[in-house]
């Protein structure tokens, strides 16, 4: 019996490397490998030649030197005596801070707009369409610049708040003042505060730690309560009324703690030239935050809309047929299925927002690009190190966000057999 | 019996009633209002809120538009005209800045007497796109499409025509060699078709170019990249990036799907790296870092450098979109292609890619829209984009100091129109290419 694969053994010929599918992929990979190595070797050779010609070296020692420049808005203590590394850290925290604020605002606006766009109210649905199309089709840089122009050109100067009949009024019981030099907001202070622990990285407020612990404890206790109620319901068929207990557990301890610490609000007060007291939020941060969140919200609105539309109407009809009320239908049937569609693109929008926050340069907000990739780079003349380090940090942020996304995707993946 | 029946039934109607119109609340405008605007108290509240918002915007901004001045030489003059016509308290738009400077917003600092060159390039763009968009046109026109990038380059930057001709000749040489040598060996043809043109460009192009320029000096006035600006720059970078990133994106997507470990790893690393960093850092690479990685003394055009980095950036995103299209294709299509005995490239070209690209059209177009919007970021590497640099330059003049909203509105509207048109066209294309019966 002679089968096709019983063909007589022949020695290995060189042409098999190209024409035999068993070996061809090896050949291609080997050639690619050689080409890539040659390319990298060429690039690194050029780099070394250029550095030699300029008399420069490649080292990150400059990070330990004194920065010597001031940063207007910092989340951790920083002065111009700090090192370049610290300045980069301040910039990184500023990037993360505006991204966090932007993600929260964009999600809230985006979800509301996405749902309203599906509303059966003709006027509102049209208005939301106008919003989404207007913001999606115009560069985000324009919205950031417009927000900056609004914050600096249309807001009154601090002196407009002066006098018996001032031209401008503070909002919300004198707690917010928009001026062309920044937004002044009432700050929370404690008369019987617990103090702070100073660590080399950043001071940790014990008040904040205590508050966070109490809130986490309350949430944990509330979950226990709900679990208990569910057990009672399963045993007896009657669910005990717990909403007021829930409310008490969630709010009571936190309010008690705040009162015990002696919470007060420090209001911004107009002094000779400007407001003092309270928190001063720079217009750069506000306009960057507004521009980024309004722009990203338009995309999130479309994602939310697509997610809700992706759940077939048969699902909610089936839920109604089972006798579920509308809000439970939403919570138990529609949302879990819609979220599976919504969350992955939502997280990639968060990623986009974080990357777009590098447009801070347009408004002068000192983010990672402004410190490490801006002043530090220009002062020390270390373009390669600064830009590579900056890219690496952005890459780490992106990879950790997409890592979270992959975890989520794995947890909600349909179980296929 | 019938008598009895007639007595038990008190009344039987024997004529049809005339049809009546539905009650007022169930027809016409009232019914529409009730259903669409006031179906519940919540909807009614939303409607009122919406009306209030619209009223607020109209009441605040309509007068500003209505008071607009089109003929003035400076912002002061605008304000004077508005104050004279509408009273001292009135505010109004000063569209005169657009009227006076719209050339600059469109063309940047391109010499005025040479505007015909970008305009001709723009018109030729549509001629070049026509055979791609409309399949009814004769296929011969595609050669014009292929030649367009070189023609556009020559028209926009000017200079001698011969380097452009030489580059085109190199490609033709490659094509001819590929056709002839592939009669004997496919692989040899591929290698020869790459090596010979490269050798030609490297060694023969310079001397021949010198001779030809000496014999027949056909040249346009050279324009430097620093004179490009406005929408001209945005469209040059945008279109250039789109044209170059699509093939690269397809290759990267196929690479990421490949069975070959090395190819796959390289593609994944490249895609994830590019997608993980902001475009602005890549632009800084183009403006400051690229020179470090090239042989000492190389210094090529900044627009070209930016275009290369923008291409790499959008190619990574396009690769991900096309990968989605490839993954969405049923496995049966791949298996059918294998069963027909098609080898890899032929299967990709005839069966896989046409379908995968069709699925990815919306994603590809939205990537292009995103890239076109991102061309405004070139302002941060010193190029004159229409959104920030040009308005800043206009504001630097004494006459137009302090003018913010009019340039923003003008530029924003142009961006909106272009991008909106692109997204609508992709929806149309999606419908036209739909083959299954939904």
PDB file of C-alpha atoms in Angstrom, chain A residues 144-408:
ATOM      1  CA  UNK A 144     -10.331  73.283  25.996  1.00  0.00           C
ATOM      2  CA  UNK A 145      -9.416  76.662  24.507  1.00  0.00           C
ATOM      3  CA  UNK A 146     -13.070  77.774  24.516  1.00  0.00           C
ATOM      4  CA  UNK A 147     -13.375  76.725  28.162  1.00  0.00           C
ATOM      5  CA  UNK A 148     -10.225  78.693  28.942  1.00  0.00           C
ATOM      6  CA  UNK A 149     -11.557  81.743  27.103  1.00  0.00           C
ATOM      7  CA  UNK A 150     -14.837  81.455  29.021  1.00  0.00           C
ATOM      8  CA  UNK A 151     -13.009  81.150  32.345  1.00  0.00           C
ATOM      9  CA  UNK A 152     -10.640  84.044  31.737  1.00  0.00           C
ATOM     10  CA  UNK A 153     -12.574  86.415  29.465  1.00  0.00           C
ATOM     11  CA  UNK A 154     -16.158  86.110  30.650  1.00  0.00           C
ATOM     12  CA  UNK A 155     -15.599  85.881  34.407  1.00  0.00           C
ATOM     13  CA  UNK A 156     -15.304  89.079  36.436  1.00  0.00           C
ATOM     14  CA  UNK A 157     -12.047  90.257  37.965  1.00  0.00           C
ATOM     15  CA  UNK A 158     -11.775  90.015  41.772  1.00  0.00           C
ATOM     16  CA  UNK A 159     -12.384  93.764  42.060  1.00  0.00           C
ATOM     17  CA  UNK A 160     -15.879  93.293  40.607  1.00  0.00           C
ATOM     18  CA  UNK A 161     -16.858  91.655  43.919  1.00  0.00           C
ATOM     19  CA  UNK A 162     -15.894  94.808  45.850  1.00  0.00           C
ATOM     20  CA  UNK A 163     -18.050  97.626  47.093  1.00  0.00           C
ATOM     21  CA  UNK A 164     -21.553  98.047  48.408  1.00  0.00           C
ATOM     22  CA  UNK A 165     -23.160  97.320  45.066  1.00  0.00           C
ATOM     23  CA  UNK A 166     -20.747  94.815  43.508  1.00  0.00           C
ATOM     24  CA  UNK A 167     -20.973  93.912  39.826  1.00  0.00           C
ATOM     25  CA  UNK A 168     -20.546  90.217  40.618  1.00  0.00           C
ATOM     26  CA  UNK A 169     -22.059  87.970  43.277  1.00  0.00           C
ATOM     27  CA  UNK A 170     -20.570  84.929  44.964  1.00  0.00           C
ATOM     28  CA  UNK A 171     -22.596  81.769  44.516  1.00  0.00           C
ATOM     29  CA  UNK A 172     -23.987  79.189  46.945  1.00  0.00           C
ATOM     30  CA  UNK A 173     -23.974  81.156  50.235  1.00  0.00           C
ATOM     31  CA  UNK A 174     -20.733  82.992  49.459  1.00  0.00           C
ATOM     32  CA  UNK A 175     -18.852  79.709  48.977  1.00  0.00           C
ATOM     33  CA  UNK A 176     -17.849  79.972  45.317  1.00  0.00           C
ATOM     34  CA  UNK A 177     -16.369  82.930  43.466  1.00  0.00           C
ATOM     35  CA  UNK A 178     -15.470  82.678  39.797  1.00  0.00           C
ATOM     36  CA  UNK A 179     -12.824  85.220  38.857  1.00  0.00           C
ATOM     37  CA  UNK A 180     -10.544  85.618  35.881  1.00  0.00           C
ATOM     38  CA  UNK A 181      -7.655  84.731  38.194  1.00  0.00           C
ATOM     39  CA  UNK A 182      -9.049  81.445  39.380  1.00  0.00           C
ATOM     40  CA  UNK A 183     -12.048  79.893  41.064  1.00  0.00           C
ATOM     41  CA  UNK A 184     -12.275  80.241  44.819  1.00  0.00           C
ATOM     42  CA  UNK A 185     -14.180  77.560  46.696  1.00  0.00           C
ATOM     43  CA  UNK A 186     -14.906  77.161  50.396  1.00  0.00           C
ATOM     44  CA  UNK A 187     -12.519  74.698  52.030  1.00  0.00           C
ATOM     45  CA  UNK A 188     -13.380  72.147  54.721  1.00  0.00           C
ATOM     46  CA  UNK A 189     -11.402  72.578  57.912  1.00  0.00           C
ATOM     47  CA  UNK A 190     -11.443  70.859  61.287  1.00  0.00           C
ATOM     48  CA  UNK A 191     -11.101  72.672  64.604  1.00  0.00           C
ATOM     49  CA  UNK A 192     -10.316  69.455  66.496  1.00  0.00           C
ATOM     50  CA  UNK A 193      -8.348  67.758  63.722  1.00  0.00           C
ATOM     51  CA  UNK A 194      -6.232  64.673  64.266  1.00  0.00           C
ATOM     52  CA  UNK A 195      -3.183  66.146  62.571  1.00  0.00           C
ATOM     53  CA  UNK A 196      -1.036  64.736  59.824  1.00  0.00           C
ATOM     54  CA  UNK A 197       1.699  62.135  59.481  1.00  0.00           C
ATOM     55  CA  UNK A 198       4.594  63.377  57.401  1.00  0.00           C
ATOM     56  CA  UNK A 199       6.003  60.800  55.020  1.00  0.00           C
ATOM     57  CA  UNK A 200       8.750  61.604  52.538  1.00  0.00           C
ATOM     58  CA  UNK A 201       6.333  61.159  49.651  1.00  0.00           C
ATOM     59  CA  UNK A 202       3.365  63.192  50.883  1.00  0.00           C
ATOM     60  CA  UNK A 203       1.775  64.172  54.206  1.00  0.00           C
ATOM     61  CA  UNK A 204      -1.161  61.954  55.124  1.00  0.00           C
ATOM     62  CA  UNK A 205      -4.110  63.657  56.788  1.00  0.00           C
ATOM     63  CA  UNK A 206      -5.380  61.548  59.681  1.00  0.00           C
ATOM     64  CA  UNK A 207      -8.776  63.232  59.367  1.00  0.00           C
ATOM     65  CA  UNK A 208      -9.079  61.855  55.868  1.00  0.00           C
ATOM     66  CA  UNK A 209      -7.900  58.409  56.946  1.00  0.00           C
ATOM     67  CA  UNK A 210     -10.426  58.319  59.780  1.00  0.00           C
ATOM     68  CA  UNK A 211     -13.223  59.454  57.478  1.00  0.00           C
ATOM     69  CA  UNK A 212     -12.324  56.846  54.853  1.00  0.00           C
ATOM     70  CA  UNK A 213     -12.221  54.092  57.487  1.00  0.00           C
ATOM     71  CA  UNK A 214     -15.633  55.100  58.854  1.00  0.00           C
ATOM     72  CA  UNK A 215     -17.181  55.170  55.373  1.00  0.00           C
ATOM     73  CA  UNK A 216     -15.730  51.766  54.497  1.00  0.00           C
ATOM     74  CA  UNK A 217     -16.971  50.385  57.817  1.00  0.00           C
ATOM     75  CA  UNK A 218     -20.460  51.798  57.191  1.00  0.00           C
ATOM     76  CA  UNK A 219     -20.640  50.254  53.744  1.00  0.00           C
ATOM     77  CA  UNK A 220     -19.514  46.915  55.129  1.00  0.00           C
ATOM     78  CA  UNK A 221     -22.127  47.074  57.924  1.00  0.00           C
ATOM     79  CA  UNK A 222     -24.805  48.017  55.399  1.00  0.00           C
ATOM     80  CA  UNK A 223     -23.978  44.993  53.270  1.00  0.00           C
ATOM     81  CA  UNK A 224     -24.259  42.769  56.346  1.00  0.00           C
ATOM     82  CA  UNK A 225     -27.658  44.297  57.070  1.00  0.00           C
ATOM     83  CA  UNK A 226     -28.895  43.673  53.541  1.00  0.00           C
ATOM     84  CA  UNK A 227     -27.611  40.094  53.622  1.00  0.00           C
ATOM     85  CA  UNK A 228     -29.463  39.584  56.889  1.00  0.00           C
ATOM     86  CA  UNK A 229     -32.651  40.992  55.362  1.00  0.00           C
ATOM     87  CA  UNK A 230     -32.274  38.643  52.396  1.00  0.00           C
ATOM     88  CA  UNK A 231     -31.895  35.673  54.778  1.00  0.00           C
ATOM     89  CA  UNK A 232     -35.020  36.679  56.685  1.00  0.00           C
ATOM     90  CA  UNK A 233     -36.874  37.021  53.393  1.00  0.00           C
ATOM     91  CA  UNK A 234     -35.844  33.576  52.279  1.00  0.00           C
ATOM     92  CA  UNK A 235     -36.824  32.003  55.570  1.00  0.00           C
ATOM     93  CA  UNK A 236     -40.146  33.746  56.127  1.00  0.00           C
ATOM     94  CA  UNK A 237     -41.112  35.192  52.754  1.00  0.00           C
ATOM     95  CA  UNK A 238     -41.411  38.699  54.173  1.00  0.00           C
ATOM     96  CA  UNK A 239     -38.608  41.202  53.659  1.00  0.00           C
ATOM     97  CA  UNK A 240     -38.115  43.388  56.754  1.00  0.00           C
ATOM     98  CA  UNK A 241     -38.177  47.133  56.191  1.00  0.00           C
ATOM     99  CA  UNK A 242     -34.568  48.230  56.404  1.00  0.00           C
ATOM    100  CA  UNK A 243     -34.251  51.417  54.403  1.00  0.00           C
ATOM    101  CA  UNK A 244     -34.138  53.671  57.469  1.00  0.00           C
ATOM    102  CA  UNK A 245     -31.600  51.413  59.187  1.00  0.00           C
ATOM    103  CA  UNK A 246     -29.533  51.483  56.013  1.00  0.00           C
ATOM    104  CA  UNK A 247     -29.668  55.249  55.875  1.00  0.00           C
ATOM    105  CA  UNK A 248     -28.721  55.519  59.547  1.00  0.00           C
ATOM    106  CA  UNK A 249     -25.764  53.145  59.175  1.00  0.00           C
ATOM    107  CA  UNK A 250     -24.495  54.845  56.019  1.00  0.00           C
ATOM    108  CA  UNK A 251     -24.785  58.476  57.140  1.00  0.00           C
ATOM    109  CA  UNK A 252     -24.829  58.426  60.965  1.00  0.00           C
ATOM    110  CA  UNK A 253     -21.216  57.485  61.800  1.00  0.00           C
ATOM    111  CA  UNK A 254     -19.784  59.754  59.102  1.00  0.00           C
ATOM    112  CA  UNK A 255     -21.784  62.777  60.280  1.00  0.00           C
ATOM    113  CA  UNK A 256     -20.922  61.998  63.899  1.00  0.00           C
ATOM    114  CA  UNK A 257     -17.215  61.820  63.032  1.00  0.00           C
ATOM    115  CA  UNK A 258     -17.318  65.109  61.122  1.00  0.00           C
ATOM    116  CA  UNK A 259     -19.072  66.846  64.054  1.00  0.00           C
ATOM    117  CA  UNK A 260     -16.621  65.304  66.533  1.00  0.00           C
ATOM    118  CA  UNK A 261     -13.710  66.647  64.512  1.00  0.00           C
ATOM    119  CA  UNK A 262     -15.303  70.080  64.555  1.00  0.00           C
ATOM    120  CA  UNK A 263     -15.983  70.635  60.881  1.00  0.00           C
ATOM    121  CA  UNK A 264     -16.047  74.239  59.655  1.00  0.00           C
ATOM    122  CA  UNK A 265     -16.050  75.824  56.246  1.00  0.00           C
ATOM    123  CA  UNK A 266     -13.414  78.405  55.504  1.00  0.00           C
ATOM    124  CA  UNK A 267     -14.974  80.818  53.017  1.00  0.00           C
ATOM    125  CA  UNK A 268     -12.952  82.752  50.462  1.00  0.00           C
ATOM    126  CA  UNK A 269     -12.699  86.377  51.554  1.00  0.00           C
ATOM    127  CA  UNK A 270     -11.859  89.331  49.354  1.00  0.00           C
ATOM    128  CA  UNK A 271      -8.664  91.048  50.513  1.00  0.00           C
ATOM    129  CA  UNK A 272      -6.838  93.951  48.941  1.00  0.00           C
ATOM    130  CA  UNK A 273      -5.999  92.420  45.583  1.00  0.00           C
ATOM    131  CA  UNK A 274      -7.561  88.987  45.461  1.00  0.00           C
ATOM    132  CA  UNK A 275      -9.514  86.430  47.426  1.00  0.00           C
ATOM    133  CA  UNK A 276      -7.787  84.642  50.272  1.00  0.00           C
ATOM    134  CA  UNK A 277      -8.879  81.642  52.316  1.00  0.00           C
ATOM    135  CA  UNK A 278     -10.681  78.643  50.950  1.00  0.00           C
ATOM    136  CA  UNK A 279      -9.364  76.661  48.039  1.00  0.00           C
ATOM    137  CA  UNK A 280      -8.030  78.383  44.961  1.00  0.00           C
ATOM    138  CA  UNK A 281      -8.566  76.267  41.852  1.00  0.00           C
ATOM    139  CA  UNK A 282      -6.670  77.616  38.875  1.00  0.00           C
ATOM    140  CA  UNK A 283      -8.568  78.416  35.706  1.00  0.00           C
ATOM    141  CA  UNK A 284      -6.171  76.137  33.856  1.00  0.00           C
ATOM    142  CA  UNK A 285      -7.386  73.108  35.805  1.00  0.00           C
ATOM    143  CA  UNK A 286     -11.056  74.078  35.508  1.00  0.00           C
ATOM    144  CA  UNK A 287     -10.921  74.718  31.770  1.00  0.00           C
ATOM    145  CA  UNK A 288      -8.912  71.566  31.045  1.00  0.00           C
ATOM    146  CA  UNK A 289     -11.338  69.565  33.166  1.00  0.00           C
ATOM    147  CA  UNK A 290     -14.401  71.108  31.521  1.00  0.00           C
ATOM    148  CA  UNK A 291     -13.080  70.687  27.983  1.00  0.00           C
ATOM    149  CA  UNK A 292     -11.988  67.085  28.503  1.00  0.00           C
ATOM    150  CA  UNK A 293     -15.132  65.971  30.295  1.00  0.00           C
ATOM    151  CA  UNK A 294     -17.612  67.616  27.915  1.00  0.00           C
ATOM    152  CA  UNK A 295     -15.770  66.166  24.912  1.00  0.00           C
ATOM    153  CA  UNK A 296     -15.407  62.660  26.320  1.00  0.00           C
ATOM    154  CA  UNK A 297     -18.989  62.705  27.631  1.00  0.00           C
ATOM    155  CA  UNK A 298     -20.238  62.939  24.035  1.00  0.00           C
ATOM    156  CA  UNK A 299     -18.461  59.671  23.220  1.00  0.00           C
ATOM    157  CA  UNK A 300     -19.606  58.021  26.449  1.00  0.00           C
ATOM    158  CA  UNK A 301     -23.197  59.042  25.652  1.00  0.00           C
ATOM    159  CA  UNK A 302     -22.991  57.146  22.365  1.00  0.00           C
ATOM    160  CA  UNK A 303     -21.505  54.113  24.128  1.00  0.00           C
ATOM    161  CA  UNK A 304     -24.275  54.096  26.736  1.00  0.00           C
ATOM    162  CA  UNK A 305     -26.930  54.473  24.055  1.00  0.00           C
ATOM    163  CA  UNK A 306     -25.487  51.614  22.009  1.00  0.00           C
ATOM    164  CA  UNK A 307     -25.265  49.467  25.129  1.00  0.00           C
ATOM    165  CA  UNK A 308     -28.900  49.983  26.066  1.00  0.00           C
ATOM    166  CA  UNK A 309     -30.047  49.407  22.482  1.00  0.00           C
ATOM    167  CA  UNK A 310     -28.015  46.204  22.341  1.00  0.00           C
ATOM    168  CA  UNK A 311     -30.273  44.522  24.899  1.00  0.00           C
ATOM    169  CA  UNK A 312     -33.136  43.158  22.836  1.00  0.00           C
ATOM    170  CA  UNK A 313     -36.604  44.281  23.849  1.00  0.00           C
ATOM    171  CA  UNK A 314     -37.561  40.631  24.339  1.00  0.00           C
ATOM    172  CA  UNK A 315     -35.424  40.616  27.476  1.00  0.00           C
ATOM    173  CA  UNK A 316     -37.360  43.354  29.220  1.00  0.00           C
ATOM    174  CA  UNK A 317     -40.678  41.958  27.948  1.00  0.00           C
ATOM    175  CA  UNK A 318     -39.749  38.590  29.417  1.00  0.00           C
ATOM    176  CA  UNK A 319     -38.883  40.276  32.692  1.00  0.00           C
ATOM    177  CA  UNK A 320     -42.255  42.053  32.734  1.00  0.00           C
ATOM    178  CA  UNK A 321     -43.966  38.742  31.937  1.00  0.00           C
ATOM    179  CA  UNK A 322     -42.264  37.272  35.017  1.00  0.00           C
ATOM    180  CA  UNK A 323     -43.842  40.090  37.015  1.00  0.00           C
ATOM    181  CA  UNK A 324     -40.718  42.147  37.744  1.00  0.00           C
ATOM    182  CA  UNK A 325     -41.290  45.844  38.321  1.00  0.00           C
ATOM    183  CA  UNK A 326     -39.623  48.316  35.923  1.00  0.00           C
ATOM    184  CA  UNK A 327     -36.779  49.303  38.248  1.00  0.00           C
ATOM    185  CA  UNK A 328     -36.000  45.696  39.123  1.00  0.00           C
ATOM    186  CA  UNK A 329     -36.154  44.822  35.403  1.00  0.00           C
ATOM    187  CA  UNK A 330     -33.573  47.508  34.799  1.00  0.00           C
ATOM    188  CA  UNK A 331     -31.389  46.390  37.694  1.00  0.00           C
ATOM    189  CA  UNK A 332     -31.593  42.627  37.287  1.00  0.00           C
ATOM    190  CA  UNK A 333     -32.119  42.088  33.557  1.00  0.00           C
ATOM    191  CA  UNK A 334     -31.227  45.039  31.337  1.00  0.00           C
ATOM    192  CA  UNK A 335     -28.255  46.619  33.118  1.00  0.00           C
ATOM    193  CA  UNK A 336     -26.154  43.480  33.602  1.00  0.00           C
ATOM    194  CA  UNK A 337     -26.443  42.729  29.882  1.00  0.00           C
ATOM    195  CA  UNK A 338     -25.932  46.337  28.786  1.00  0.00           C
ATOM    196  CA  UNK A 339     -22.891  46.776  31.039  1.00  0.00           C
ATOM    197  CA  UNK A 340     -21.149  43.907  29.302  1.00  0.00           C
ATOM    198  CA  UNK A 341     -21.335  45.993  26.124  1.00  0.00           C
ATOM    199  CA  UNK A 342     -20.769  49.381  27.755  1.00  0.00           C
ATOM    200  CA  UNK A 343     -17.819  48.870  30.081  1.00  0.00           C
ATOM    201  CA  UNK A 344     -14.957  47.931  27.684  1.00  0.00           C
ATOM    202  CA  UNK A 345     -15.375  50.948  25.361  1.00  0.00           C
ATOM    203  CA  UNK A 346     -16.091  53.108  28.409  1.00  0.00           C
ATOM    204  CA  UNK A 347     -12.734  52.206  29.897  1.00  0.00           C
ATOM    205  CA  UNK A 348     -10.990  52.910  26.611  1.00  0.00           C
ATOM    206  CA  UNK A 349     -12.640  56.349  26.689  1.00  0.00           C
ATOM    207  CA  UNK A 350     -11.148  56.831  30.171  1.00  0.00           C
ATOM    208  CA  UNK A 351      -7.819  55.917  28.615  1.00  0.00           C
ATOM    209  CA  UNK A 352      -8.346  58.469  25.866  1.00  0.00           C
ATOM    210  CA  UNK A 353      -9.220  61.127  28.398  1.00  0.00           C
ATOM    211  CA  UNK A 354      -6.074  60.376  30.374  1.00  0.00           C
ATOM    212  CA  UNK A 355      -3.961  60.638  27.240  1.00  0.00           C
ATOM    213  CA  UNK A 356      -5.766  63.794  26.101  1.00  0.00           C
ATOM    214  CA  UNK A 357      -4.986  65.374  29.482  1.00  0.00           C
ATOM    215  CA  UNK A 358      -1.523  65.957  28.006  1.00  0.00           C
ATOM    216  CA  UNK A 359      -3.187  68.877  26.179  1.00  0.00           C
ATOM    217  CA  UNK A 360      -2.720  70.664  29.506  1.00  0.00           C
ATOM    218  CA  UNK A 361       0.117  72.441  27.713  1.00  0.00           C
ATOM    219  CA  UNK A 362      -2.525  74.509  25.882  1.00  0.00           C
ATOM    220  CA  UNK A 363      -3.814  76.060  29.110  1.00  0.00           C
ATOM    221  CA  UNK A 364      -0.620  76.015  31.149  1.00  0.00           C
ATOM    222  CA  UNK A 365      -1.659  73.361  33.653  1.00  0.00           C
ATOM    223  CA  UNK A 366       1.489  71.646  34.917  1.00  0.00           C
ATOM    224  CA  UNK A 367       0.940  67.982  34.221  1.00  0.00           C
ATOM    225  CA  UNK A 368       3.538  65.311  33.541  1.00  0.00           C
ATOM    226  CA  UNK A 369       4.203  66.752  30.095  1.00  0.00           C
ATOM    227  CA  UNK A 370       4.504  70.246  31.492  1.00  0.00           C
ATOM    228  CA  UNK A 371       7.035  69.322  34.191  1.00  0.00           C
ATOM    229  CA  UNK A 372       9.094  66.345  33.037  1.00  0.00           C
ATOM    230  CA  UNK A 373       8.518  66.804  29.305  1.00  0.00           C
ATOM    231  CA  UNK A 374       8.481  70.603  29.496  1.00  0.00           C
ATOM    232  CA  UNK A 375      10.497  72.714  31.883  1.00  0.00           C
ATOM    233  CA  UNK A 376      12.730  69.904  33.174  1.00  0.00           C
ATOM    234  CA  UNK A 377      13.555  68.838  29.622  1.00  0.00           C
ATOM    235  CA  UNK A 378      14.320  72.369  28.483  1.00  0.00           C
ATOM    236  CA  UNK A 379      16.384  73.220  31.568  1.00  0.00           C
ATOM    237  CA  UNK A 380      18.538  70.116  31.599  1.00  0.00           C
ATOM    238  CA  UNK A 381      18.656  69.568  27.847  1.00  0.00           C
ATOM    239  CA  UNK A 382      18.078  65.853  28.328  1.00  0.00           C
ATOM    240  CA  UNK A 383      15.480  65.313  25.616  1.00  0.00           C
ATOM    241  CA  UNK A 384      16.016  61.589  25.166  1.00  0.00           C
ATOM    242  CA  UNK A 385      15.854  60.648  28.820  1.00  0.00           C
ATOM    243  CA  UNK A 386      12.932  62.964  29.596  1.00  0.00           C
ATOM    244  CA  UNK A 387      10.791  61.940  26.631  1.00  0.00           C
ATOM    245  CA  UNK A 388      11.509  58.231  27.030  1.00  0.00           C
ATOM    246  CA  UNK A 389      10.709  58.378  30.742  1.00  0.00           C
ATOM    247  CA  UNK A 390       7.515  60.323  30.030  1.00  0.00           C
ATOM    248  CA  UNK A 391       6.416  57.811  27.405  1.00  0.00           C
ATOM    249  CA  UNK A 392       7.176  54.962  29.779  1.00  0.00           C
ATOM    250  CA  UNK A 393       5.037  56.503  32.516  1.00  0.00           C
ATOM    251  CA  UNK A 394       2.109  57.104  30.151  1.00  0.00           C
ATOM    252  CA  UNK A 395       2.522  53.558  28.884  1.00  0.00           C
ATOM    253  CA  UNK A 396       2.378  52.191  32.436  1.00  0.00           C
ATOM    254  CA  UNK A 397      -0.803  54.181  33.147  1.00  0.00           C
ATOM    255  CA  UNK A 398      -2.405  52.893  29.945  1.00  0.00           C
ATOM    256  CA  UNK A 399      -1.351  49.307  30.513  1.00  0.00           C
ATOM    257  CA  UNK A 400      -2.672  49.288  34.065  1.00  0.00           C
ATOM    258  CA  UNK A 401      -6.020  50.711  32.931  1.00  0.00           C
ATOM    259  CA  UNK A 402      -6.306  48.146  30.150  1.00  0.00           C
ATOM    260  CA  UNK A 403      -5.259  45.456  32.637  1.00  0.00           C
ATOM    261  CA  UNK A 404      -8.285  46.390  34.750  1.00  0.00           C
ATOM    262  CA  UNK A 405     -10.410  46.196  31.612  1.00  0.00           C
ATOM    263  CA  UNK A 406      -9.160  42.704  30.795  1.00  0.00           C
ATOM    264  CA  UNK A 407      -9.953  41.550  34.336  1.00  0.00           C
ATOM    265  CA  UNK A 408     -13.482  42.897  33.980  1.00  0.00           C
TER     266      UNK A 408
END
